[in-house]
Coordinates of C-alpha atoms and ligand atoms in Angstrom, one line a residue:
Chain A
M1 CA -43.6 84.7 -43.3
S2 CA -45.9 84.2 -39.8
M3 CA -49.0 81.9 -40.1
N4 CA -51.2 85.5 -39.8
E5 CA -49.1 86.8 -42.9
L6 CA -49.3 84.0 -44.8
I7 CA -53.1 83.6 -44.8
K8 CA -53.3 87.5 -44.8
N9 CA -51.8 87.3 -48.3
L10 CA -53.7 83.7 -49.7
R11 CA -56.9 86.1 -48.4
G12 CA -55.6 89.0 -51.0
I13 CA -54.3 86.4 -53.9
W14 CA -58.0 85.0 -54.1
A15 CA -59.6 88.5 -53.9
R16 CA -57.7 89.4 -57.1
A17 CA -58.3 86.3 -58.8
Y18 CA -62.3 86.8 -57.7
V19 CA -62.2 89.9 -60.0
R20 CA -60.8 88.1 -63.2
I21 CA -63.0 84.7 -62.4
V22 CA -66.0 87.1 -62.2
G23 CA -65.4 88.9 -64.9
V24 CA -64.8 86.0 -67.3
N25 CA -68.7 85.0 -66.7
R26 CA -70.2 88.6 -66.7
E27 CA -68.6 89.2 -70.1
P28 CA -68.6 86.2 -72.1
S29 CA -67.4 87.8 -74.9
W30 CA -63.6 88.1 -73.2
L31 CA -63.9 84.2 -73.8
I32 CA -64.1 84.6 -77.6
F33 CA -60.9 86.9 -77.3
E34 CA -58.7 84.7 -75.2
L35 CA -59.8 81.5 -76.6
F36 CA -60.8 81.7 -80.8
F37 CA -58.4 84.4 -81.7
P38 CA -55.1 83.1 -80.3
L39 CA -55.7 79.9 -82.3
L40 CA -55.5 81.1 -85.3
P41 CA -51.9 81.9 -85.9
I42 CA -51.2 78.2 -84.1
C43 CA -53.4 76.7 -87.1
S44 CA -51.6 78.6 -89.7
F45 CA -48.1 77.7 -88.4
A46 CA -49.7 73.9 -88.7
F47 CA -50.9 74.3 -91.8
V48 CA -47.7 75.5 -92.8
Y49 CA -45.7 72.2 -91.4
K50 CA -48.9 69.6 -92.7
S51 CA -48.3 71.4 -96.3
M52 CA -44.6 70.2 -96.4
N53 CA -45.4 66.7 -95.2
A54 CA -43.2 67.5 -91.8
P55 CA -43.4 64.9 -89.7
S56 CA -46.8 65.1 -87.5
D57 CA -44.9 65.8 -84.4
Y58 CA -43.4 68.7 -85.5
L59 CA -47.1 69.8 -85.7
G60 CA -47.2 68.8 -82.2
F61 CA -44.2 71.5 -81.5
V62 CA -46.4 73.9 -82.9
I63 CA -49.3 73.1 -80.7
L64 CA -47.3 72.9 -77.6
G65 CA -46.0 76.0 -78.4
G66 CA -49.2 77.5 -78.7
A67 CA -50.3 76.3 -75.4
M68 CA -47.5 78.0 -73.9
T69 CA -47.8 81.1 -76.0
A70 CA -51.4 81.4 -74.2
I71 CA -49.5 81.4 -70.3
W72 CA -46.6 83.6 -71.7
M73 CA -48.9 86.3 -72.7
N74 CA -51.1 85.7 -69.9
V75 CA -47.9 86.6 -67.5
L76 CA -47.0 89.3 -69.3
W77 CA -50.2 91.1 -70.3
G78 CA -52.7 90.0 -67.6
M79 CA -50.2 90.6 -64.8
A80 CA -46.9 92.4 -65.7
A81 CA -48.6 94.9 -67.8
Q82 CA -51.9 95.1 -65.7
F83 CA -49.8 97.3 -63.2
F84 CA -50.1 100.3 -66.1
W85 CA -53.8 99.8 -65.8
E86 CA -53.7 99.8 -62.1
R87 CA -51.4 102.7 -61.7
E88 CA -53.7 104.8 -64.0
S89 CA -56.7 103.9 -62.3
G90 CA -55.5 104.4 -58.9
N91 CA -55.5 100.7 -57.6
L92 CA -52.2 100.7 -57.3
T93 CA -52.4 103.4 -54.4
L94 CA -54.0 101.0 -52.6
Y95 CA -52.1 97.9 -53.0
M96 CA -49.2 99.7 -51.9
L97 CA -51.3 101.1 -48.8
C98 CA -52.6 97.9 -47.7
P99 CA -50.1 95.5 -45.5
M100 CA -50.5 92.8 -48.3
S101 CA -47.6 91.8 -50.1
T102 CA -47.2 93.1 -53.6
M103 CA -46.5 89.5 -54.7
A104 CA -50.0 88.4 -53.9
V105 CA -51.9 90.9 -56.0
L106 CA -49.9 89.8 -59.0
V107 CA -49.8 86.0 -58.4
G108 CA -53.7 87.0 -58.1
M109 CA -54.2 88.4 -61.1
A110 CA -52.0 85.9 -62.8
L111 CA -54.4 82.8 -61.1
G112 CA -57.5 84.9 -62.0
S113 CA -57.1 84.9 -65.7
G114 CA -55.5 81.1 -65.4
F115 CA -58.9 80.0 -65.6
S116 CA -59.0 81.0 -68.9
T117 CA -56.0 80.5 -69.7
F118 CA -56.5 76.4 -69.0
F119 CA -59.2 76.5 -71.4
R120 CA -57.2 78.0 -73.7
V121 CA -54.7 75.2 -73.4
I122 CA -57.0 72.4 -73.5
I123 CA -58.8 73.7 -76.7
T124 CA -55.4 74.2 -78.0
F125 CA -54.6 70.8 -77.6
M126 CA -58.1 69.5 -78.6
I127 CA -57.4 71.0 -81.8
G128 CA -54.0 69.2 -82.0
K129 CA -55.8 65.8 -81.7
L130 CA -59.1 66.4 -83.6
I131 CA -57.7 68.4 -86.5
F132 CA -54.4 67.6 -86.8
G133 CA -54.0 64.1 -85.3
I134 CA -50.9 64.4 -83.5
T135 CA -50.4 61.4 -80.9
L136 CA -48.0 61.8 -78.0
H137 CA -45.8 59.4 -76.7
V138 CA -45.2 60.7 -73.5
A139 CA -42.1 59.2 -71.9
S140 CA -43.1 60.1 -67.8
Y141 CA -46.3 61.9 -67.0
F142 CA -44.6 62.7 -63.2
W143 CA -41.9 64.6 -65.3
L144 CA -43.8 66.1 -67.8
F145 CA -46.0 67.7 -65.1
A146 CA -43.1 68.6 -62.6
T147 CA -41.4 70.5 -65.6
F148 CA -44.8 72.4 -66.8
I149 CA -44.9 73.8 -63.1
L150 CA -41.5 74.6 -62.9
T151 CA -41.9 76.5 -66.3
I152 CA -44.9 78.2 -64.4
A153 CA -43.0 79.0 -61.5
A154 CA -40.0 80.8 -63.1
V155 CA -42.2 82.3 -65.8
F156 CA -44.6 84.0 -62.8
S157 CA -41.6 85.2 -61.2
L158 CA -39.8 86.5 -64.3
G159 CA -43.2 88.5 -64.7
M160 CA -43.4 89.6 -61.3
M161 CA -39.7 91.2 -61.8
M162 CA -41.0 92.9 -64.9
A163 CA -44.5 94.3 -62.7
S164 CA -41.9 95.8 -60.4
F165 CA -40.6 98.4 -63.0
F166 CA -44.2 99.9 -63.2
L167 CA -43.7 100.9 -59.5
L168 CA -41.6 103.4 -61.3
Y169 CA -42.5 103.9 -64.8
G170 CA -45.4 103.9 -66.9
R171 CA -45.3 104.3 -70.5
D172 CA -41.9 103.4 -70.7
A173 CA -42.3 99.9 -68.6
W174 CA -44.7 99.1 -71.0
N175 CA -42.7 99.8 -74.2
I176 CA -39.8 97.6 -72.6
L177 CA -42.7 94.8 -72.3
T178 CA -43.6 95.4 -76.2
V179 CA -40.1 94.5 -76.9
F180 CA -40.4 91.2 -75.2
M181 CA -43.2 89.9 -76.8
E182 CA -42.1 89.0 -80.6
P183 CA -38.4 88.2 -79.8
V184 CA -39.1 86.0 -77.0
F185 CA -41.6 84.2 -79.7
F186 CA -39.2 83.5 -81.8
L187 CA -35.9 83.0 -79.3
S188 CA -37.8 80.5 -77.0
G189 CA -38.9 78.6 -80.4
F190 CA -42.5 78.4 -79.4
Y191 CA -43.0 77.0 -82.9
F192 CA -39.5 75.3 -83.6
P193 CA -37.0 73.3 -81.8
V194 CA -34.7 75.9 -79.5
K195 CA -31.7 73.7 -81.1
T196 CA -32.1 74.8 -84.4
L197 CA -30.9 78.8 -83.1
G198 CA -27.3 76.8 -82.3
Y199 CA -25.9 76.8 -79.0
P200 CA -24.4 80.6 -78.4
L201 CA -28.6 82.2 -79.3
G202 CA -30.1 78.4 -77.5
A203 CA -28.3 79.8 -74.3
L204 CA -29.1 83.1 -74.5
A205 CA -32.6 82.0 -75.1
S206 CA -32.5 79.6 -72.1
L207 CA -32.9 82.9 -70.1
I208 CA -36.4 82.6 -71.0
P209 CA -38.0 79.9 -68.8
I210 CA -40.2 78.8 -71.3
T211 CA -37.3 77.9 -74.1
L212 CA -36.3 75.1 -71.5
G213 CA -39.5 74.7 -70.5
L214 CA -40.7 73.3 -74.2
D215 CA -37.8 71.5 -75.4
A216 CA -38.2 69.3 -72.1
M217 CA -41.6 68.8 -72.8
R218 CA -41.3 68.0 -75.9
Q219 CA -39.0 65.7 -75.2
L220 CA -40.5 64.0 -72.7
A221 CA -44.1 63.9 -74.7
F222 CA -43.5 63.4 -78.1
K223 CA -41.4 60.0 -80.1
L224 CA -39.5 62.6 -82.3
G225 CA -38.7 64.7 -79.2
P226 CA -35.6 64.1 -78.1
D227 CA -33.6 64.3 -81.7
T228 CA -34.4 67.6 -81.3
A229 CA -33.4 68.3 -77.7
F230 CA -31.3 71.2 -77.0
L231 CA -30.2 69.7 -73.7
P232 CA -30.7 66.5 -71.5
V233 CA -34.1 67.0 -70.3
K234 CA -32.2 66.5 -66.5
T235 CA -30.0 69.1 -67.3
E236 CA -33.3 71.6 -68.1
I237 CA -35.4 70.6 -65.4
L238 CA -32.0 71.7 -63.1
I239 CA -31.6 74.9 -65.0
L240 CA -35.3 75.6 -64.9
V241 CA -35.2 74.9 -60.7
A242 CA -32.5 77.5 -60.5
L243 CA -34.0 80.3 -62.9
S244 CA -37.3 79.8 -61.1
A245 CA -35.2 80.2 -57.7
L246 CA -33.2 83.4 -59.1
Y247 CA -36.1 84.9 -60.6
L248 CA -38.4 84.6 -57.3
A249 CA -35.3 86.3 -55.5
G250 CA -34.8 88.6 -57.8
A251 CA -38.8 89.6 -58.0
K252 CA -38.5 90.1 -54.2
Y253 CA -35.4 92.5 -54.4
L254 CA -36.9 94.6 -57.3
L255 CA -40.5 94.7 -56.2
K256 CA -39.1 96.5 -52.4
K257 CA -36.1 98.0 -53.7
L258 CA -38.1 100.0 -56.6
E259 CA -41.4 100.8 -54.6
Y260 CA -38.8 102.4 -52.0
I261 CA -37.2 104.6 -55.2
G262 CA -40.6 105.2 -56.0
R263 CA -41.4 106.4 -52.5
R264 CA -38.0 108.6 -52.7
E265 CA -38.6 109.9 -56.0
G266 CA -42.2 110.6 -55.8
R267 CA -42.9 108.4 -58.4
L268 CA -44.7 105.2 -56.8
T269 CA -48.4 106.2 -57.4
L270 CA -47.9 109.0 -59.7
R271 CA -50.1 109.0 -62.6
W272 CA -50.4 110.1 -66.3
Q273 CA -46.3 109.6 -66.8
Chain B
M1 CA -52.7 110.6 -23.7
S2 CA -50.4 109.0 -25.7
I3 CA -49.3 110.1 -29.6
A4 CA -50.5 108.8 -32.7
I5 CA -48.2 111.3 -34.9
K6 CA -45.1 112.8 -34.5
T7 CA -43.0 114.4 -36.9
T8 CA -40.0 116.6 -36.7
D9 CA -38.7 119.0 -39.1
L10 CA -40.4 117.1 -41.4
S11 CA -39.3 118.4 -45.4
R12 CA -40.0 117.3 -49.1
A13 CA -38.6 118.3 -51.9
F14 CA -39.7 117.9 -55.3
A15 CA -37.2 118.0 -58.4
D16 CA -38.4 121.5 -60.0
S17 CA -39.3 121.3 -63.2
G18 CA -38.0 124.3 -64.6
A19 CA -34.3 124.9 -62.9
K20 CA -32.6 122.0 -63.2
D21 CA -30.8 121.8 -59.7
K22 CA -33.2 124.0 -57.8
N23 CA -35.4 122.1 -55.1
F24 CA -39.3 122.9 -54.8
W25 CA -40.4 122.3 -51.0
A26 CA -43.2 121.1 -50.6
L27 CA -43.1 120.3 -47.2
R28 CA -40.8 122.2 -44.8
D29 CA -39.6 121.7 -41.0
V30 CA -43.1 120.7 -40.1
S31 CA -42.9 119.6 -36.5
L32 CA -46.4 118.0 -35.1
E33 CA -47.9 116.3 -32.2
I34 CA -50.8 114.7 -33.3
P35 CA -52.8 112.9 -30.1
E36 CA -54.5 109.5 -30.0
G37 CA -58.2 109.8 -30.2
C38 CA -58.5 113.2 -32.0
I39 CA -59.7 114.4 -34.9
Y40 CA -56.8 116.6 -36.6
G41 CA -57.3 119.1 -39.4
L42 CA -55.4 120.5 -41.9
L43 CA -56.4 123.5 -43.4
G44 CA -54.6 125.1 -46.3
P45 CA -54.8 126.7 -50.0
N46 CA -54.4 124.5 -53.4
G47 CA -51.0 123.5 -53.1
A48 CA -50.3 123.9 -49.4
G49 CA -48.8 120.6 -48.7
K50 CA -51.6 118.7 -46.8
T51 CA -51.7 115.6 -49.4
T52 CA -47.9 115.7 -49.8
L53 CA -48.0 115.4 -45.3
I54 CA -50.8 112.6 -45.8
K55 CA -48.9 110.8 -48.0
I56 CA -45.8 110.6 -45.9
L57 CA -47.7 109.6 -43.4
S58 CA -49.2 106.9 -45.4
T59 CA -46.1 105.6 -46.5
L60 CA -46.5 106.4 -50.3
L61 CA -43.7 109.1 -50.1
L62 CA -40.7 109.5 -48.2
P63 CA -39.4 112.5 -46.6
T64 CA -36.7 114.3 -48.0
A65 CA -35.5 115.4 -44.6
G66 CA -36.6 115.0 -40.9
E67 CA -38.3 112.3 -39.5
A68 CA -41.9 111.0 -39.1
L69 CA -43.4 108.6 -36.8
V70 CA -46.5 106.8 -37.0
A71 CA -47.7 105.0 -34.0
G72 CA -44.4 105.0 -32.6
Y73 CA -43.3 103.5 -36.4
N74 CA -40.7 105.6 -38.6
V75 CA -42.2 106.2 -42.0
D76 CA -39.3 105.2 -43.5
N77 CA -37.7 101.8 -42.8
E78 CA -40.7 100.6 -40.6
Y79 CA -43.4 101.1 -43.0
E80 CA -44.6 97.6 -42.9
K81 CA -45.5 97.6 -39.3
I82 CA -47.8 100.9 -40.3
R83 CA -50.0 100.0 -43.2
P84 CA -52.2 97.2 -41.4
I85 CA -53.1 99.8 -38.8
I86 CA -53.7 102.3 -41.0
N87 CA -56.0 103.5 -44.3
M88 CA -57.2 106.4 -46.5
V89 CA -59.4 108.0 -48.5
S90 CA -59.1 110.8 -50.9
G91 CA -61.5 112.9 -52.2
G92 CA -62.2 111.8 -56.2
E93 CA -60.5 108.6 -56.1
N94 CA -61.6 106.3 -58.4
C95 CA -60.9 102.5 -56.9
G96 CA -62.2 99.1 -57.5
Y97 CA -63.2 97.4 -60.7
G98 CA -66.1 98.5 -62.9
I99 CA -67.0 94.9 -63.3
L100 CA -67.4 94.0 -59.8
T101 CA -70.4 95.5 -57.4
V102 CA -70.0 97.9 -54.5
A103 CA -70.2 95.1 -52.3
E104 CA -67.8 93.0 -54.0
N105 CA -65.3 95.7 -54.5
L106 CA -65.4 96.3 -50.7
W107 CA -65.0 92.7 -50.0
M108 CA -62.2 92.5 -52.2
F109 CA -60.3 95.9 -50.3
T110 CA -61.1 93.8 -46.7
Q111 CA -59.0 90.7 -48.3
F112 CA -56.2 92.6 -48.9
Y113 CA -55.8 93.3 -45.0
G114 CA -56.9 89.6 -43.9
I115 CA -60.4 89.8 -42.5
P116 CA -62.5 87.2 -42.7
T117 CA -65.0 87.3 -45.1
K118 CA -68.1 86.6 -42.8
Q119 CA -66.8 89.6 -40.8
A120 CA -66.5 90.9 -43.3
M121 CA -69.7 91.2 -45.0
A122 CA -71.1 91.7 -41.7
K123 CA -69.2 95.2 -41.4
I124 CA -69.9 96.2 -44.9
K125 CA -73.4 95.6 -44.7
D126 CA -73.7 97.9 -41.8
L127 CA -71.5 100.6 -43.2
L128 CA -73.4 100.8 -46.5
E129 CA -77.0 101.4 -44.2
I130 CA -75.2 104.0 -42.4
M131 CA -73.9 105.7 -45.6
N132 CA -77.4 105.1 -47.4
L133 CA -76.0 102.9 -50.0
S134 CA -77.7 99.6 -48.7
E135 CA -79.8 99.6 -52.1
K136 CA -76.5 99.8 -55.2
A137 CA -74.7 97.2 -52.6
D138 CA -75.2 94.7 -55.7
T139 CA -75.1 97.2 -58.6
K140 CA -71.7 97.0 -60.8
I141 CA -69.4 100.4 -59.5
N142 CA -69.2 101.5 -63.1
K143 CA -73.3 102.1 -63.0
L144 CA -72.6 104.7 -59.8
S145 CA -73.1 108.5 -59.5
T146 CA -70.2 110.1 -58.9
G147 CA -71.3 110.9 -55.1
M148 CA -72.1 107.3 -54.6
R149 CA -68.7 106.1 -55.7
Q150 CA -67.6 108.6 -53.1
K151 CA -69.7 107.5 -50.5
M152 CA -68.2 103.7 -51.6
N153 CA -64.8 105.0 -51.1
F154 CA -65.2 106.2 -47.8
I155 CA -66.8 102.8 -46.5
R156 CA -63.5 101.4 -47.7
G157 CA -61.6 103.1 -45.5
F158 CA -63.5 102.3 -42.3
V159 CA -64.4 98.7 -43.6
T160 CA -60.7 97.6 -42.1
D161 CA -61.1 99.4 -38.9
P162 CA -58.1 101.3 -38.9
K163 CA -56.5 102.7 -35.7
I164 CA -55.6 105.9 -38.0
L165 CA -57.5 107.2 -40.7
F166 CA -56.4 109.4 -43.0
L167 CA -58.6 111.4 -45.1
D168 CA -58.4 113.7 -48.0
E169 CA -61.1 116.2 -48.9
P170 CA -63.2 112.8 -48.0
T171 CA -66.8 115.1 -49.0
L172 CA -65.8 116.0 -52.1
G173 CA -68.5 115.1 -54.7
L174 CA -71.0 114.7 -52.0
D175 CA -74.6 116.8 -52.1
V176 CA -74.8 118.8 -48.3
N177 CA -76.7 116.1 -47.0
A178 CA -74.4 113.2 -47.6
A179 CA -71.7 115.5 -46.6
R180 CA -73.5 116.3 -43.3
E181 CA -74.3 112.6 -42.5
T182 CA -70.8 111.7 -43.4
R183 CA -69.0 114.3 -41.1
K184 CA -71.5 112.8 -38.4
F185 CA -69.9 109.5 -39.0
V186 CA -66.5 110.4 -38.9
T187 CA -67.1 112.1 -35.4
D188 CA -69.3 109.5 -34.1
W189 CA -66.5 106.7 -35.0
V190 CA -63.9 108.5 -33.8
K191 CA -66.2 110.0 -30.0
N192 CA -67.8 105.9 -29.6
A193 CA -64.7 103.8 -30.6
S194 CA -64.0 101.2 -28.1
E195 CA -59.8 101.7 -28.5
P196 CA -58.5 105.2 -29.3
K197 CA -59.1 105.9 -33.6
T198 CA -57.1 109.1 -34.8
V199 CA -58.4 110.5 -38.0
I200 CA -56.1 113.5 -40.0
L201 CA -58.5 115.4 -41.9
T202 CA -57.6 117.7 -44.7
T203 CA -60.3 120.1 -46.2
H204 CA -61.5 123.4 -48.0
Y205 CA -64.5 123.8 -45.8
M206 CA -63.9 125.9 -43.0
Q207 CA -66.9 124.8 -41.4
E208 CA -66.2 121.0 -41.8
A209 CA -62.6 121.8 -40.0
D210 CA -64.6 124.0 -37.4
E211 CA -67.1 121.7 -36.6
M212 CA -65.3 118.1 -36.7
C213 CA -61.2 118.9 -35.4
G214 CA -60.7 118.7 -32.1
K215 CA -57.2 120.2 -33.2
L216 CA -56.2 122.2 -36.6
A217 CA -53.2 122.8 -38.4
I218 CA -53.2 126.1 -40.8
I219 CA -50.5 125.2 -43.6
D220 CA -49.4 127.0 -46.8
H221 CA -46.3 127.5 -49.0
G222 CA -45.3 124.1 -47.0
R223 CA -45.2 125.4 -43.8
I224 CA -47.3 125.2 -40.5
L225 CA -48.7 129.0 -39.9
A226 CA -50.7 128.2 -36.9
N227 CA -51.6 124.9 -34.7
D228 CA -54.2 125.3 -32.3
T229 CA -57.9 123.9 -31.4
P230 CA -60.5 126.0 -33.7
K231 CA -61.7 128.0 -30.6
N232 CA -58.0 129.4 -29.7
L233 CA -57.7 130.0 -33.2
K234 CA -60.6 132.3 -33.8
K235 CA -59.7 133.9 -30.0
Q236 CA -56.3 134.4 -31.3
E237 CA -57.6 136.0 -34.4
A238 CA -60.2 138.7 -32.4
G239 CA -58.1 139.9 -29.8
G240 CA -61.2 141.8 -28.6
V241 CA -65.0 142.1 -29.7
S242 CA -66.8 143.5 -33.0
Y243 CA -69.9 145.3 -33.1
T244 CA -71.6 147.1 -36.2
I245 CA -74.2 149.7 -35.1
N246 CA -76.6 151.1 -37.0
V247 CA -77.8 155.0 -36.3
A248 CA -80.2 156.9 -38.4
Y249 CA -77.7 159.3 -40.0
R250 CA -79.3 162.8 -40.3
D251 CA -77.2 165.3 -38.3
F252 CA -75.6 162.4 -36.7
D253 CA -71.7 163.1 -36.2
P254 CA -69.9 159.8 -35.6
Q255 CA -66.7 161.1 -34.9
I256 CA -67.9 162.0 -31.6
L257 CA -68.0 158.3 -30.3
R258 CA -64.3 157.8 -31.8
T259 CA -62.5 159.1 -28.4
L260 CA -65.0 157.1 -26.0
P261 CA -62.7 155.1 -23.2
G262 CA -62.4 151.4 -24.7
V263 CA -62.7 151.9 -28.4
S264 CA -59.8 150.6 -29.8
S265 CA -60.4 151.3 -33.5
F266 CA -63.4 152.2 -35.6
A267 CA -65.0 152.8 -39.0
H268 CA -68.0 154.5 -40.4
S269 CA -70.3 154.4 -43.7
V270 CA -73.1 155.6 -44.9
L271 CA -76.1 153.2 -46.0
N272 CA -77.8 156.1 -48.0
E273 CA -80.5 153.8 -49.3
Q274 CA -82.1 153.3 -45.7
G275 CA -81.1 156.5 -44.4
L276 CA -78.7 154.8 -41.8
I277 CA -74.9 155.2 -40.8
E278 CA -73.2 151.9 -40.0
M279 CA -70.1 151.8 -37.2
I280 CA -68.1 148.9 -36.9
F281 CA -66.2 149.3 -33.3
N282 CA -63.6 147.3 -32.1
L283 CA -63.6 147.5 -28.5
S284 CA -61.2 146.3 -25.5
D285 CA -63.6 145.4 -23.6
D286 CA -67.5 144.6 -23.4
S287 CA -68.0 147.5 -21.0
A288 CA -67.2 150.0 -23.7
L289 CA -70.4 149.4 -25.4
A290 CA -72.6 150.5 -22.4
R291 CA -70.9 154.2 -22.6
I292 CA -71.6 154.2 -26.2
I293 CA -75.2 153.6 -26.5
E294 CA -75.8 155.6 -23.4
K295 CA -73.8 158.4 -25.5
I296 CA -76.0 158.0 -28.7
N297 CA -79.0 158.3 -26.1
S298 CA -77.9 161.1 -24.5
L299 CA -77.6 162.7 -28.2
S300 CA -81.5 161.7 -28.8
F301 CA -80.8 159.4 -31.5
S302 CA -82.1 156.3 -32.0
I303 CA -79.9 152.9 -32.7
N304 CA -81.5 151.0 -35.2
N305 CA -79.4 147.8 -34.9
I306 CA -76.9 146.4 -32.6
Q307 CA -74.8 143.2 -33.9
K308 CA -71.9 141.4 -32.1
K309 CA -69.5 140.1 -35.0
E310 CA -68.2 136.6 -34.0
F311 CA -64.8 136.1 -35.7
T312 CA -64.9 132.8 -37.4
L313 CA -62.2 130.5 -38.5
E314 CA -62.4 132.1 -41.9
D315 CA -61.2 135.1 -40.4
A316 CA -58.2 133.6 -38.6
F317 CA -57.5 132.1 -41.7
I318 CA -57.3 135.2 -43.9
K319 CA -55.2 137.1 -40.6
L320 CA -52.9 134.0 -41.4
V321 CA -52.1 133.2 -44.7
G322 CA -53.1 136.7 -46.1
R323 CA -56.1 135.5 -48.5
R324 CA -59.2 133.9 -48.2
L325 CA -59.4 130.0 -48.9
S326 CA -59.7 129.3 -52.4
G327 CA -63.3 127.7 -53.0
G328 CA -65.1 129.2 -50.5
E329 CA -68.0 127.0 -50.6
G330 CA -67.3 126.7 -46.9
D331 CA -69.6 129.7 -46.7
T332 CA -72.4 127.8 -48.5
L333 CA -72.7 124.0 -46.3
Ligands
ATP401 N1 -45.1 114.0 -57.3 C1 -44.7 115.8 -57.0 N2 -43.4 115.9 -57.8 C2 -43.4 117.4 -57.9 N3 -43.9 118.1 -57.2 C3 -45.3 117.7 -56.7 C4 -45.5 116.6 -56.4 N4 -46.7 116.1 -55.8 C5 -47.0 117.5 -55.1 N5 -45.8 118.6 -56.0 C6 -46.3 119.9 -55.5 O1 -46.1 120.1 -54.1 C7 -47.1 121.2 -53.6 C8 -47.9 120.6 -52.6 O2 -48.7 119.6 -53.4 P1 -49.9 118.9 -52.5 O3 -51.0 118.0 -53.4 O4 -49.5 118.5 -51.1 O5 -50.7 120.2 -52.0 P2 -52.4 120.1 -51.0 O6 -52.0 121.0 -50.2 O7 -53.2 118.8 -51.1 O8 -53.4 120.8 -52.5 P3 -54.7 120.7 -53.0 O9 -55.7 121.7 -51.7 O10 -54.9 121.5 -54.3 O11 -54.9 119.4 -52.8 C9 -47.9 121.3 -54.9 O12 -47.1 122.7 -55.6 C10 -47.3 120.5 -56.2 O13 -47.4 120.9 -57.5
MG402 MG1 -54.4 117.7 -52.0

């Protein structure tokens, strides 16, 4: 990609992100929906552990899982499924028409709501600290941060792969996303260590980058983390790197391929499918 | 002059929803050459294939057969080179985000083309002024009227300064004044540009096509029926001149005029309520008119009215397509 292309795409990312950032400011009620309601299931899980007198680190797992849920939801509904609405509203036609890459549009969307997602993550942790009295034992801040970023990169790429299906399908692609939501909550071990699932299921769940990301972050941030480890942190980080690269290449390929098929079949910008 | 768009036997089929293995051809063997620097019109009834052609040229749809080159690039595999230099506006489109203002939406679209913000904002300001939309610049677009929204879409097409611009019924939903200003704006934009600009315009308004387009293609059932300047299209249709003459009808026998030299066809009807007879002559040459007038005068009848009939694009269209252009609002514009 030339410098010019890069600048064009960065401008595009910022412009698309701007819509969301401004949106939150202009409609503050969004914040309540985005921040307050998602906290309720997290708290209920935490109270279950508490009433069972589980070690406080287990409450920490729930809080960490809850924070990552916010990010997964953002990618699923704020990025991939957003293409459904863009298609219906006619904006998708203009995204295809313009010279910016489709990936830039998607990243712009995710970063735009990243702002409110970030608050959600912070508030989740504050609740963990203040209400449930969780204490962190960070083994390495560097690796904790690196794992977090890697997880985000892999999840964004996976989200872009999912978004590509909206270039061809409307409601069908929407249904696929719905299927992805609940089982992912279960498989990725948002609220419990994935080791509990056993190796075969755990390995399958590892295809979802959040699973290994969470497992590694638990090990790096909590005293009890290493006891519940699915794989060693180093292995998990290596797999995350591989997954990120794989999903990024996959997203690039699928976005291009499905755009081409969409143009061929006359479905690229077809509405009301 | 170089060529902006060239298509060779361009065809597009869609799967027929009725019969399974049968294809429905929305475009069939379209071969066109559109020179740079002109406004090129596509005129045709609903379902003729105009939008399909525009979608192919704007890289949103692939041809089923044949080839299309835009600025020399093939729409099939060189679409990434085409997109930076084109733009498209469709009537009735609903683009942008309701939470952003008019200016913000327009700015957003310029960013997708990599235009620096300062430059983009200056251009947006100018265009809003030209289109009489300045006072709505800071209004959220969900609070605009249909026509205002269409003006914004229209500006979106120009703000990226494309080399080739596709306008698919761009004046849809605009009032008479706004439509007129819009047409003038497009014409000036092409005329005054420092580098050649090409506009492909589809419309249902005859007058719009006649007034704006340097060249026109009349299209029906996916095929190009004619492709020429509006002037030539009208001339082709006429094949001579036509006059309407009214004469007070008492005792007048119009049949004696039928055999005069130069009269190629003749029809008459009685306009009873005015006590007049109306005759319509098609003449192979203008000089026959003098003979007709002389004859009527020599019989001591008086002529109440003579009118030369101008052939319109509508006449050419009816002759080629076999029916009026649906809607027909073109007459009232
Ligand atoms: N995606 C599609 N799938 C199936 N058929 C289609 C599709 N798009 C267009 N068609 C058909 O192709 C034909 C041409 O449509 P097109 O939209 O090009 O007409 P048009 O000339 O733009 O008409 P109008 O003046 O009404 O806008 C129509 O019969 C239409 O039903
Ligand atoms: Mg159309």
